[in-house]
Coordinates of C-alpha atoms and ligand atoms in Angstrom, one line a residue:
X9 CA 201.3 145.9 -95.8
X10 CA 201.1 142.6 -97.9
X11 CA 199.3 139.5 -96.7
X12 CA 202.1 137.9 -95.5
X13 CA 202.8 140.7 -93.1
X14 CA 199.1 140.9 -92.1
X15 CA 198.8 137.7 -91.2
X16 CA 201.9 137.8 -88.9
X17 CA 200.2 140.4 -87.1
X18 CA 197.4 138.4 -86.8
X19 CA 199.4 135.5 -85.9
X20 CA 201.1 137.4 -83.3
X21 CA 197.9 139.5 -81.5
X22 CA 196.1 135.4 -81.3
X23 CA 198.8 134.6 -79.3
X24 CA 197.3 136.6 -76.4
X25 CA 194.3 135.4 -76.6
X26 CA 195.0 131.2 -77.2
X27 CA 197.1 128.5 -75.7
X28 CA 199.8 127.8 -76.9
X29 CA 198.7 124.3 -77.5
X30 CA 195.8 125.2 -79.0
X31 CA 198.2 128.2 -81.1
X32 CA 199.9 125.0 -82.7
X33 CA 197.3 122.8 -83.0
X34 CA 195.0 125.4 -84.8
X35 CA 197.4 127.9 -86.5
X36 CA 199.8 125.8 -87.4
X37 CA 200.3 126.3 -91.6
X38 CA 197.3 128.8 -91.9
X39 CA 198.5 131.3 -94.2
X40 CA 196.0 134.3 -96.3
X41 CA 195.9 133.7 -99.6
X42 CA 193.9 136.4 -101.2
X43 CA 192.1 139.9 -100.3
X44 CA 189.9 141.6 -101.9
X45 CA 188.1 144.9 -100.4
X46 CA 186.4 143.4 -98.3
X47 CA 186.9 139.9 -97.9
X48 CA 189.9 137.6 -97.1
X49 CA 190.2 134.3 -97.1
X50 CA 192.8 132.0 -95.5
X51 CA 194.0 128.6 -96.2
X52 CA 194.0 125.4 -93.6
X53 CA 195.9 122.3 -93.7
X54 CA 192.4 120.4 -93.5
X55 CA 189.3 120.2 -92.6
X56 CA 189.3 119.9 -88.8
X57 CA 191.1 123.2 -88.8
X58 CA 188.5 124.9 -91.1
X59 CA 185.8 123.6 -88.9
X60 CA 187.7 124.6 -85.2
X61 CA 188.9 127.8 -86.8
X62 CA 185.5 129.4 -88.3
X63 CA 183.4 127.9 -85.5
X64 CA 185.5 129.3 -82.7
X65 CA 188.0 132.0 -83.7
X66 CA 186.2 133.5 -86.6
X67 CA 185.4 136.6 -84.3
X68 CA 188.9 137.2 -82.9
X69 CA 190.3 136.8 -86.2
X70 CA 188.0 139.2 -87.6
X71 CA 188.9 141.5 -85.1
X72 CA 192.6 141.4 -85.2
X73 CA 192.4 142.1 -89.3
X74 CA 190.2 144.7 -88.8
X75 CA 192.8 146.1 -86.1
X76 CA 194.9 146.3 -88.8
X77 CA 192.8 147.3 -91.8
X78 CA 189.2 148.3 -91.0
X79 CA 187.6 147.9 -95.1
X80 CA 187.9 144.0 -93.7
X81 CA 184.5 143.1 -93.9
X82 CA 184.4 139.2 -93.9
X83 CA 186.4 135.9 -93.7
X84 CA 186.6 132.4 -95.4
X85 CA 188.5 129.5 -94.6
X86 CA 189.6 127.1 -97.7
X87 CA 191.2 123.6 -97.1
X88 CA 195.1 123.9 -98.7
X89 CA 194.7 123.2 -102.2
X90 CA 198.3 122.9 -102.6
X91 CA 198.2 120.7 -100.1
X92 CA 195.6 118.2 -101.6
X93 CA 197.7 118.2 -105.1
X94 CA 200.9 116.9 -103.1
X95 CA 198.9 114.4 -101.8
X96 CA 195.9 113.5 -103.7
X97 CA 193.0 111.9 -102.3
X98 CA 192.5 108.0 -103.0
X99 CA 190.3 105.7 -101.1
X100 CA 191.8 102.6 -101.7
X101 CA 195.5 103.3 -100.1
X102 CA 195.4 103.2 -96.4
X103 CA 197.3 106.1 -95.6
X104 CA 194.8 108.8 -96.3
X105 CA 192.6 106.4 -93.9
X106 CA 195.4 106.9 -91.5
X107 CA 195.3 110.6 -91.5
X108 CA 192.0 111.0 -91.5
X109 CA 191.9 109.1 -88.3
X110 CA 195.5 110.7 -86.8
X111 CA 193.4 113.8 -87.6
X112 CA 190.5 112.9 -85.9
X113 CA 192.5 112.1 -82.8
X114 CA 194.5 114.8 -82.6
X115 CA 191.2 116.9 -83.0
X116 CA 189.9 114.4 -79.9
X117 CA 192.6 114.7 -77.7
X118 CA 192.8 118.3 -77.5
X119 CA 189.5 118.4 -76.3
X120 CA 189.5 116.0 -73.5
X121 CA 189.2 116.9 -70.3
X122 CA 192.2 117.1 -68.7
X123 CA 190.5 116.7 -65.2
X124 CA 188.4 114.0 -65.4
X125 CA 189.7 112.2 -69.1
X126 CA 186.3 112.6 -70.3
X127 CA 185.6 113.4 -73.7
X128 CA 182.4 116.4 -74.0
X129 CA 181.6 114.5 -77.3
X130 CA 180.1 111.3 -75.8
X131 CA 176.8 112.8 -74.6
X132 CA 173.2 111.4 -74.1
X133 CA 171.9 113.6 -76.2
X134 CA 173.6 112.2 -79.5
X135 CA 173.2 108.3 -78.2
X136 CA 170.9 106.7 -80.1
X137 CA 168.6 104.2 -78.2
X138 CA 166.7 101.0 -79.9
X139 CA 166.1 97.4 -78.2
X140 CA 169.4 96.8 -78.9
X141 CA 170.6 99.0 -75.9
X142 CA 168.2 100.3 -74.5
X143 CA 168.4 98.6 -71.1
X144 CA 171.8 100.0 -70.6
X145 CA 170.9 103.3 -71.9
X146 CA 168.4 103.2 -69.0
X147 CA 170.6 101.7 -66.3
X148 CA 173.4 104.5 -67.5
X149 CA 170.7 107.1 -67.3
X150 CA 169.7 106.2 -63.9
X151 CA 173.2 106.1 -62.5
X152 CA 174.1 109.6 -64.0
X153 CA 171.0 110.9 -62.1
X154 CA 171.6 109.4 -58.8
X155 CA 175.2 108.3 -58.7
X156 CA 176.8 106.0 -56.1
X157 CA 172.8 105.0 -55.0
X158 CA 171.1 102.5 -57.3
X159 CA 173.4 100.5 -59.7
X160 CA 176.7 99.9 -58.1
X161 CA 179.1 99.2 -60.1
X162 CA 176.9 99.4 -63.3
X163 CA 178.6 96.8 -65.5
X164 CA 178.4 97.7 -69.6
X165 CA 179.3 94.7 -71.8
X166 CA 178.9 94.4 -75.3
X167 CA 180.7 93.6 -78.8
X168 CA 183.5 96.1 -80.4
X169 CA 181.9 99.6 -81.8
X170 CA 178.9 99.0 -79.9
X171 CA 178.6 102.2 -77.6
X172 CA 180.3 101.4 -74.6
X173 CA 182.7 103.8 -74.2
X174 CA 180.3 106.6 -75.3
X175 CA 177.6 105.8 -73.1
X176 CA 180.0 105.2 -69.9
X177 CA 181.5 108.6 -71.3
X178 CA 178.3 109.7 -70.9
X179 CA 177.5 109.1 -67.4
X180 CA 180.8 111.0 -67.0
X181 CA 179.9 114.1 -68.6
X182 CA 176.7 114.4 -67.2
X183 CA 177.3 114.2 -63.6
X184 CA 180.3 116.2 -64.1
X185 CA 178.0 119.2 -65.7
X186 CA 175.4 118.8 -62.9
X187 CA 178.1 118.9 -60.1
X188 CA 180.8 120.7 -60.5
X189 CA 181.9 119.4 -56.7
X190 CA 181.9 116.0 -57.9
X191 CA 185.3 114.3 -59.2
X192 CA 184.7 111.7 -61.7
X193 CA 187.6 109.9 -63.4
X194 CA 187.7 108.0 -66.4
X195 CA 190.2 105.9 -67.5
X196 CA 190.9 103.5 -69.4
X197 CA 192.1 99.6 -68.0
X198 CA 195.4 99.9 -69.8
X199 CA 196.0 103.0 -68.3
X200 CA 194.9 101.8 -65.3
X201 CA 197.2 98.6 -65.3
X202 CA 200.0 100.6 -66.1
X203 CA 199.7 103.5 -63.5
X204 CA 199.4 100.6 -60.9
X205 CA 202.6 98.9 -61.7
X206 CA 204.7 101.9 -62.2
X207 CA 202.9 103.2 -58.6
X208 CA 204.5 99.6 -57.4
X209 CA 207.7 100.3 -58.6
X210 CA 208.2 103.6 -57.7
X211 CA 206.9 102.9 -54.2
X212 CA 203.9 105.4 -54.4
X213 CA 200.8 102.9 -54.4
X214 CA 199.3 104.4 -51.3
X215 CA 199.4 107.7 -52.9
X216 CA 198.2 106.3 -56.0
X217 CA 195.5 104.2 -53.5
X218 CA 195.0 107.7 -51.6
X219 CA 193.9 109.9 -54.5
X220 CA 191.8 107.1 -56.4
X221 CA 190.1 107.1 -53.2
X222 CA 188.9 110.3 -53.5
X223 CA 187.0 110.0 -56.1
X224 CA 183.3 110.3 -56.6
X225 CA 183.1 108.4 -59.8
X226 CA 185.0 106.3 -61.0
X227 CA 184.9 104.7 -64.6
X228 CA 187.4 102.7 -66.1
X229 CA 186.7 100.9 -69.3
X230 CA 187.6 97.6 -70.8
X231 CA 187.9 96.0 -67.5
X232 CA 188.6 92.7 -69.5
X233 CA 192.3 93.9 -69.7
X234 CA 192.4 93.1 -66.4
X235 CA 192.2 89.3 -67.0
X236 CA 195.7 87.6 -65.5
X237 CA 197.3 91.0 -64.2
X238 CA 197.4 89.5 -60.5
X239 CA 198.6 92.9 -58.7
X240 CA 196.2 94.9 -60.5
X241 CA 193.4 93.2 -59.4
X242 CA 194.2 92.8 -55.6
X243 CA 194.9 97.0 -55.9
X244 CA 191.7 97.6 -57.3
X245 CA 189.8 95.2 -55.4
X246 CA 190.7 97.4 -52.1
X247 CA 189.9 100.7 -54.3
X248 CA 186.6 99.2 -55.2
X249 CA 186.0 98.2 -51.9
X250 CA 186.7 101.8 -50.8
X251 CA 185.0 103.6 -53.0
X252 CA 182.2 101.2 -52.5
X253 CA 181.5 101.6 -49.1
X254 CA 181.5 105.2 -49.0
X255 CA 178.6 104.9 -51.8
X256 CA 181.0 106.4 -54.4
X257 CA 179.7 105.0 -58.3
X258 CA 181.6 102.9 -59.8
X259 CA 180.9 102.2 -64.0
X260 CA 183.0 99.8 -65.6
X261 CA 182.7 98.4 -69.5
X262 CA 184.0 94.9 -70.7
X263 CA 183.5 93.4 -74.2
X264 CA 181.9 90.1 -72.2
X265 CA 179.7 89.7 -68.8
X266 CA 182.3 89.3 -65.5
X267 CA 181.7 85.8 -65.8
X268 CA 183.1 85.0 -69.1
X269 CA 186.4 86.9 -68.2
X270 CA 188.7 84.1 -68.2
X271 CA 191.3 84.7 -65.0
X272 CA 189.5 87.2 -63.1
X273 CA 189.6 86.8 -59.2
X274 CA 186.6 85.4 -57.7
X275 CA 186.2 88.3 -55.4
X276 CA 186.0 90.8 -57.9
X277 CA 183.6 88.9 -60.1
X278 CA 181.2 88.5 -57.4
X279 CA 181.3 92.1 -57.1
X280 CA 181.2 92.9 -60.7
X281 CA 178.1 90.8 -60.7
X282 CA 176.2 92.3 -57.2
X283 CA 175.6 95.6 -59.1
X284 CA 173.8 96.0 -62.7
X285 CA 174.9 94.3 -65.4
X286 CA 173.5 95.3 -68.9
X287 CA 174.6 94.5 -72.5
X288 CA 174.8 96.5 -75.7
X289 CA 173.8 94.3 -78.9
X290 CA 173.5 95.2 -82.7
X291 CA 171.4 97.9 -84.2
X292 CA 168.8 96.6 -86.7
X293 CA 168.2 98.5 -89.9
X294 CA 166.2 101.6 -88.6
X295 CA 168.4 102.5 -85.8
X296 CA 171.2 102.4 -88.4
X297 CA 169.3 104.7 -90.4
X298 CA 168.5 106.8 -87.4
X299 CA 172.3 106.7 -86.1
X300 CA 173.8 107.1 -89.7
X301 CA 171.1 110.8 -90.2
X302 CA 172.3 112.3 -86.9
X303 CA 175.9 111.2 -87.6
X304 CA 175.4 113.3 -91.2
X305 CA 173.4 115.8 -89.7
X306 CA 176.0 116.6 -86.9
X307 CA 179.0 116.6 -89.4
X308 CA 177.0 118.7 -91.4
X309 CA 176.9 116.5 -94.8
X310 CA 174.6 116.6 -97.3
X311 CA 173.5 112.5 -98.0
X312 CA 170.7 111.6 -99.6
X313 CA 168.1 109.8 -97.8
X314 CA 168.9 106.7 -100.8
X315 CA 172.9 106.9 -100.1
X316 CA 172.4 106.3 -96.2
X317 CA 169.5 103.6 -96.6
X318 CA 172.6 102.0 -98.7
X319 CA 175.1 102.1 -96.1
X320 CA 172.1 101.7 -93.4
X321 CA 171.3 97.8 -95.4
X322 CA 174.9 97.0 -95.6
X323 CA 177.3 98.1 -92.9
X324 CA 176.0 96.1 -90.1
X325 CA 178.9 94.8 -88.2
X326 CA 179.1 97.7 -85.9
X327 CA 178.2 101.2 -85.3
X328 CA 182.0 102.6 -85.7
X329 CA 182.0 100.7 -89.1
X330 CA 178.9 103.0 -89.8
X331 CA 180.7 106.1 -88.9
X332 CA 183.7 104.9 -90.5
X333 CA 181.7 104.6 -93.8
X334 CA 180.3 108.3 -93.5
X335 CA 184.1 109.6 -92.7
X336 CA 184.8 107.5 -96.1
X337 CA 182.1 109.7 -98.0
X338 CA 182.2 113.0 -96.0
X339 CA 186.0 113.3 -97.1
X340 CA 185.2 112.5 -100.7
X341 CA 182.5 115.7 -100.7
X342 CA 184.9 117.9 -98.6
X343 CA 188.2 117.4 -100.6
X344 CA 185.7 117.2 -104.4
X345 CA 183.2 119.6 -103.3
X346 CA 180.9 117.0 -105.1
X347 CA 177.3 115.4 -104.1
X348 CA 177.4 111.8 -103.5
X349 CA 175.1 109.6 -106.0
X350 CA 174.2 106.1 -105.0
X351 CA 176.8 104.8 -107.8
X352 CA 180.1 106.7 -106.0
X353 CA 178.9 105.5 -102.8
X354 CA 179.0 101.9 -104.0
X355 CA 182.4 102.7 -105.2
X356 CA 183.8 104.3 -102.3
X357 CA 182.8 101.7 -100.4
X358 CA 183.8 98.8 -101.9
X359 CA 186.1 96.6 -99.9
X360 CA 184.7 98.3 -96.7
X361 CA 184.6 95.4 -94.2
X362 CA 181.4 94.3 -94.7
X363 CA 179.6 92.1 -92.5
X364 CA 179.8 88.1 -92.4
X365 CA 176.5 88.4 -91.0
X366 CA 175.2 89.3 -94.7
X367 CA 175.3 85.5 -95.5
X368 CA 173.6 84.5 -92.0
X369 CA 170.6 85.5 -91.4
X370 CA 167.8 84.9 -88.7
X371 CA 166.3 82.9 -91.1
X372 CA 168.8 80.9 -91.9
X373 CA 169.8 79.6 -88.4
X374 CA 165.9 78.8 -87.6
X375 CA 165.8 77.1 -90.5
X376 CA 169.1 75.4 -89.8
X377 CA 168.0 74.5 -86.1
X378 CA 165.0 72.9 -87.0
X379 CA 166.3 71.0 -90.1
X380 CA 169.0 69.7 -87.6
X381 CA 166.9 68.2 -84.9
X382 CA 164.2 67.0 -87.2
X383 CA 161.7 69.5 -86.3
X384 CA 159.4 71.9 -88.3
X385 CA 160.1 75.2 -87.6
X386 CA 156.4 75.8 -86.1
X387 CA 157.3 73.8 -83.3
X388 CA 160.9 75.4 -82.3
X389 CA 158.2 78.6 -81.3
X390 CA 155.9 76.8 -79.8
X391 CA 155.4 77.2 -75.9
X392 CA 155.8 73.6 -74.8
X393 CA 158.1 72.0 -72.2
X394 CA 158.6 69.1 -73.9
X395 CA 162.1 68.2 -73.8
X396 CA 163.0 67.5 -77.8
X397 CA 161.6 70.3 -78.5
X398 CA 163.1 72.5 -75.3
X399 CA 166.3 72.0 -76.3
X400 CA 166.4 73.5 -80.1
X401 CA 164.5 76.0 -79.2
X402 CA 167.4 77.1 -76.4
X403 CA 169.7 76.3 -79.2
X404 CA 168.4 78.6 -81.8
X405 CA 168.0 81.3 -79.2
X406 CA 171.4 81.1 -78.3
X407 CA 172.7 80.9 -81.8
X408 CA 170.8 84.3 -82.3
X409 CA 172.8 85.8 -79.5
X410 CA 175.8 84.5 -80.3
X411 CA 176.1 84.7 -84.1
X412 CA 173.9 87.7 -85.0
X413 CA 174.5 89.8 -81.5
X414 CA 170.5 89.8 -81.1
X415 CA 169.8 91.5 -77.8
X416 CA 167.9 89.3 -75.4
X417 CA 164.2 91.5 -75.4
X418 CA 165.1 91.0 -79.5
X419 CA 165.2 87.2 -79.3
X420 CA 162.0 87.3 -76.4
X421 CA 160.2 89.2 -79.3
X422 CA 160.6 86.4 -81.5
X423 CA 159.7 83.6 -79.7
X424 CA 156.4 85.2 -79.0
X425 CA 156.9 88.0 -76.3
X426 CA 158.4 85.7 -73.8
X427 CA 159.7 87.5 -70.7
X428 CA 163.8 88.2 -71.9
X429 CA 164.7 86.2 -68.9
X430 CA 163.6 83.4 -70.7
X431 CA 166.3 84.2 -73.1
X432 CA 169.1 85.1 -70.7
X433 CA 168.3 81.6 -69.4
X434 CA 168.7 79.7 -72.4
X435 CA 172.0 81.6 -73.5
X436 CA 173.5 80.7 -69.8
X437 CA 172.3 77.2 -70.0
X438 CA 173.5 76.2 -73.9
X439 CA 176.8 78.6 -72.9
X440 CA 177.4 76.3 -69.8
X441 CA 176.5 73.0 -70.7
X442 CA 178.2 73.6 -74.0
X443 CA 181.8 73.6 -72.0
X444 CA 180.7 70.3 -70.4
X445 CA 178.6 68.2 -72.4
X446 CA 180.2 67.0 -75.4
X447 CA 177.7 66.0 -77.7
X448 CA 176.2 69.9 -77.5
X449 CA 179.3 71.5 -78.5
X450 CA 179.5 69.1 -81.0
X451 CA 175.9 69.8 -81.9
X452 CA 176.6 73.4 -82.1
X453 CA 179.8 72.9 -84.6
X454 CA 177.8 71.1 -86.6
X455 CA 175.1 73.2 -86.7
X456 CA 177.5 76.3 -87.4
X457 CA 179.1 74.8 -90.3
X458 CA 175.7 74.2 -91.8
X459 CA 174.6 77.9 -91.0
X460 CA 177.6 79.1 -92.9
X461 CA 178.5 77.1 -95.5
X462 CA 175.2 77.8 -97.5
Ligands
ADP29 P1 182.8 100.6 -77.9 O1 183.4 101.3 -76.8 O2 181.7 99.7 -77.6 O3 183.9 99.8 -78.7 P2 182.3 103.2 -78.9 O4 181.6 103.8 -77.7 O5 183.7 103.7 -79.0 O6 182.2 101.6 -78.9 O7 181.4 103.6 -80.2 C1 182.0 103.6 -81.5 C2 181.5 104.8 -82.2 O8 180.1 104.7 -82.4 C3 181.6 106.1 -81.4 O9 182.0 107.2 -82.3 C4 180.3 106.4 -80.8 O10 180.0 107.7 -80.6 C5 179.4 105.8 -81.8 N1 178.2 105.2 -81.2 C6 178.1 104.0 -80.6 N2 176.8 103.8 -80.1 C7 176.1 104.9 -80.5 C8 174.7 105.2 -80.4 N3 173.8 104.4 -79.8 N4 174.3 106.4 -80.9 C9 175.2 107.2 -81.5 N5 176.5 106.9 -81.7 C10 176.9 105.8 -81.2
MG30 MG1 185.4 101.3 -76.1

């Protein structure tokens, strides 16, 4: 029997024992491409496959050669070299981005639940917490422990890449593995939006009404979709409504608080707003470092400590930008088999979005603030009421928030400790009076230009 004709047998006894969806996905162009006594090894179409294949069917494979030939000792999967020399690796066209992330998908989607929409990879366990998130790592912990009885709806907000679909994810996962009798949902608001008009059309809203109403938790993310889709938001006002009175959770992520959504019924912000409401901000430098070494460590890389302080001190616009720059070097060792020095790390990363934050610093805008309204910086810290010196110091904390993401307990820390309330209430109050009071916004452009033009 030659290899070809081994394999088929192979192919054909895995058939039993897989989906057929997962036969595809999995064993799609997998072919054996040398024996020895005691040791074959097959070829993959990439590196997901290698991973999926030798993690979970390494056994039955085994088992079906050895059905066939019993001197088959052992097995290793190999990445298709013919398929890299078709298609050579470069980092600098945008296609090989593209199928890394196609890949990545496809690897995603066959692993979602098909129940509850919940992906098993968002977990607690590999969420990183710092002071940047750490009150809605709290208020998601709390929920998942006691759903439908202490924050309800819990209300996520926070900038793009920040964690909010993994740690409303989260809450998912973990309810759903402590009680198996409990039917959570997640879904996404586009999805949503679109299930409720084609429910409209089609005439089968109260069925669609009927079986959202039966669930225990319900998460839907990027609720800021919502903004202007009229129908939607009277449906789901009488869904949350339901589900709220029966004490069923509700979790919902935006990327702003309810009351920055522009066009968003009244009703439904006052709701969004009578549960918990807690934001996701920036990591500083250590959590990167921390998120970036369990990101490597879980991938299995092998980075040196220097290589992810360098990608720790200059990716900071988000923490997908982090992982994306670890994908960046993680395909580079898999497809060259090669360590990464700090040097190829600088290469491979050039022209990776980095940050406009790299010119502004925290620095800069106290500096800026306090040049601006005459001041010297001592006194923008200092804990008097008086009103000259009130107002810059509300300025530069808002300025923090809004131009460096700084989480509110971050900018209380600064200003010596102060209760983050105190900050909370200076963001509102520069936010609000800046869409009615002139002279502030104008204030506030001014000030910006200076903070970024030097
Ligand atoms: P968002 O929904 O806010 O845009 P995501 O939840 O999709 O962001 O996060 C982007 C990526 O970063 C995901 O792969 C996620 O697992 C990861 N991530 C975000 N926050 C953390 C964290 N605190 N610890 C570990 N990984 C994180
Ligand atoms: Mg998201």
């Amino acid at each position: 029997m030659d290899n070809k004709e081994l394999w088929q047998s192979v192919l054909a006894q895995m058939q039993f024992h897989v989906s057929k969806a997962n036969f595809a996905t999995w064993f799609k162009n997998t072919e054996i491409i040398s024996k020895d006594d005691k040791t074959i090894v097959i070829s993959v179409p990439n590196a997901f496959s290698k991973e999926w294949l030798s993690n979970k069917y390494n056994k039955l494979i085994l088992k079906a050669l050895r059905d066939t030939d019993e001197q088959i000792k052992d097995l290793t999967f190999i990445i298709n070299p013919q398929a890299q020399k078709v298609n050579p690796p470069s980092f600098r066209n945008i296609p090989v981005e593209d199928k890394i992330e196609t890949e990545q998908l496809k690897f995603d989607e066959f692993k979602i639940n098909k129940d509850t929409n919940l992906n098993p990879k968002y977990t607690f366990d590999n969420f990183v917490v710092g002071s940047f998130n750490e009150l809605a790592n709290a208020a998601a912990l709390a929920v998942s422990e006691n759903p439908g009885n202490i924050y309800n709806p819990l209300f996520i907000y926070g900038g793009v890449g920040l964690g909010k679909t993994h740690l409303i994810q989260a809450i998912g996962n973990k309810i759903a593995e402590d009680s198996s009798k409990k039917k959570v949902k997640y879904i996404s608001s586009e999805k949503f939006v679109s299930n409720i008009v084609s429910a409209i059309r089609g005439g089968s809203i109260e069925a669609l009404k009927n079986s959202l109403s039966s669930i225990d938790v319900l998460i839907i993310d990027d609720i800021q979709f919502l903004a202007g889709k009229n129908k939607t938001q009277e449906e789901f006002f009488h869904t949350f409504n339901s589900l709220y009175e029966k004490n069923k959770q509700i979790v919902l992520s935006s990327d702003r608080p309810p009351n920055a959504i522009p066009e968003l019924e009244e009703r439904l912000r006052s709701r969004f707003e009578g549960g918990m409401i807690a934001d996701v901000s920036l990591p500083d430098y250590e959590t990167r470092l921390v998120i970036l070494k369990n990101k490597a460590q879980e991938k299995n890389l092998n980075i040196s400590e220097e290589v992810l302080e360098y990608i720790a001190s200059n990716v900071k616009k988000n923490i997908r930008e982090l992982e994306g720059a670890l994908n960046r070097l993680s395909l580079h060792t898999k497809t060259n088999d090669l360590s990464i020095t700090i040097d190829s790390a600088k290469q491979l990363l050039k022209g990776f979005v980095f940050s406009p934050f790299d010119v502004v610093s925290y620095k800069k805008i106290i500096e800026t603030v306090a040049k601006f309204y005459s001041l010297d910086e001592k006194s923008i810290f200092s804990c008097t009421r008086r009103k000259e010196i009130v107002r810059p110091r509300q300025v530069a904390m808002f300025l923090l928030r809004k131009e460096l993401r700084y989480s509110f307990p971050a900018i209380a820390r600064k200003f010596g400790g102060k209760d983050h309330t105190t900050a909370i209430y200076a963001y509102k109050k520069i936010m609000q009076e800046n869409e009615e009071n002139n002279q502030l916004t104008e204030e506030l452009n001014l000030i910006k230009q200076r903070i970024y033009s030097g």
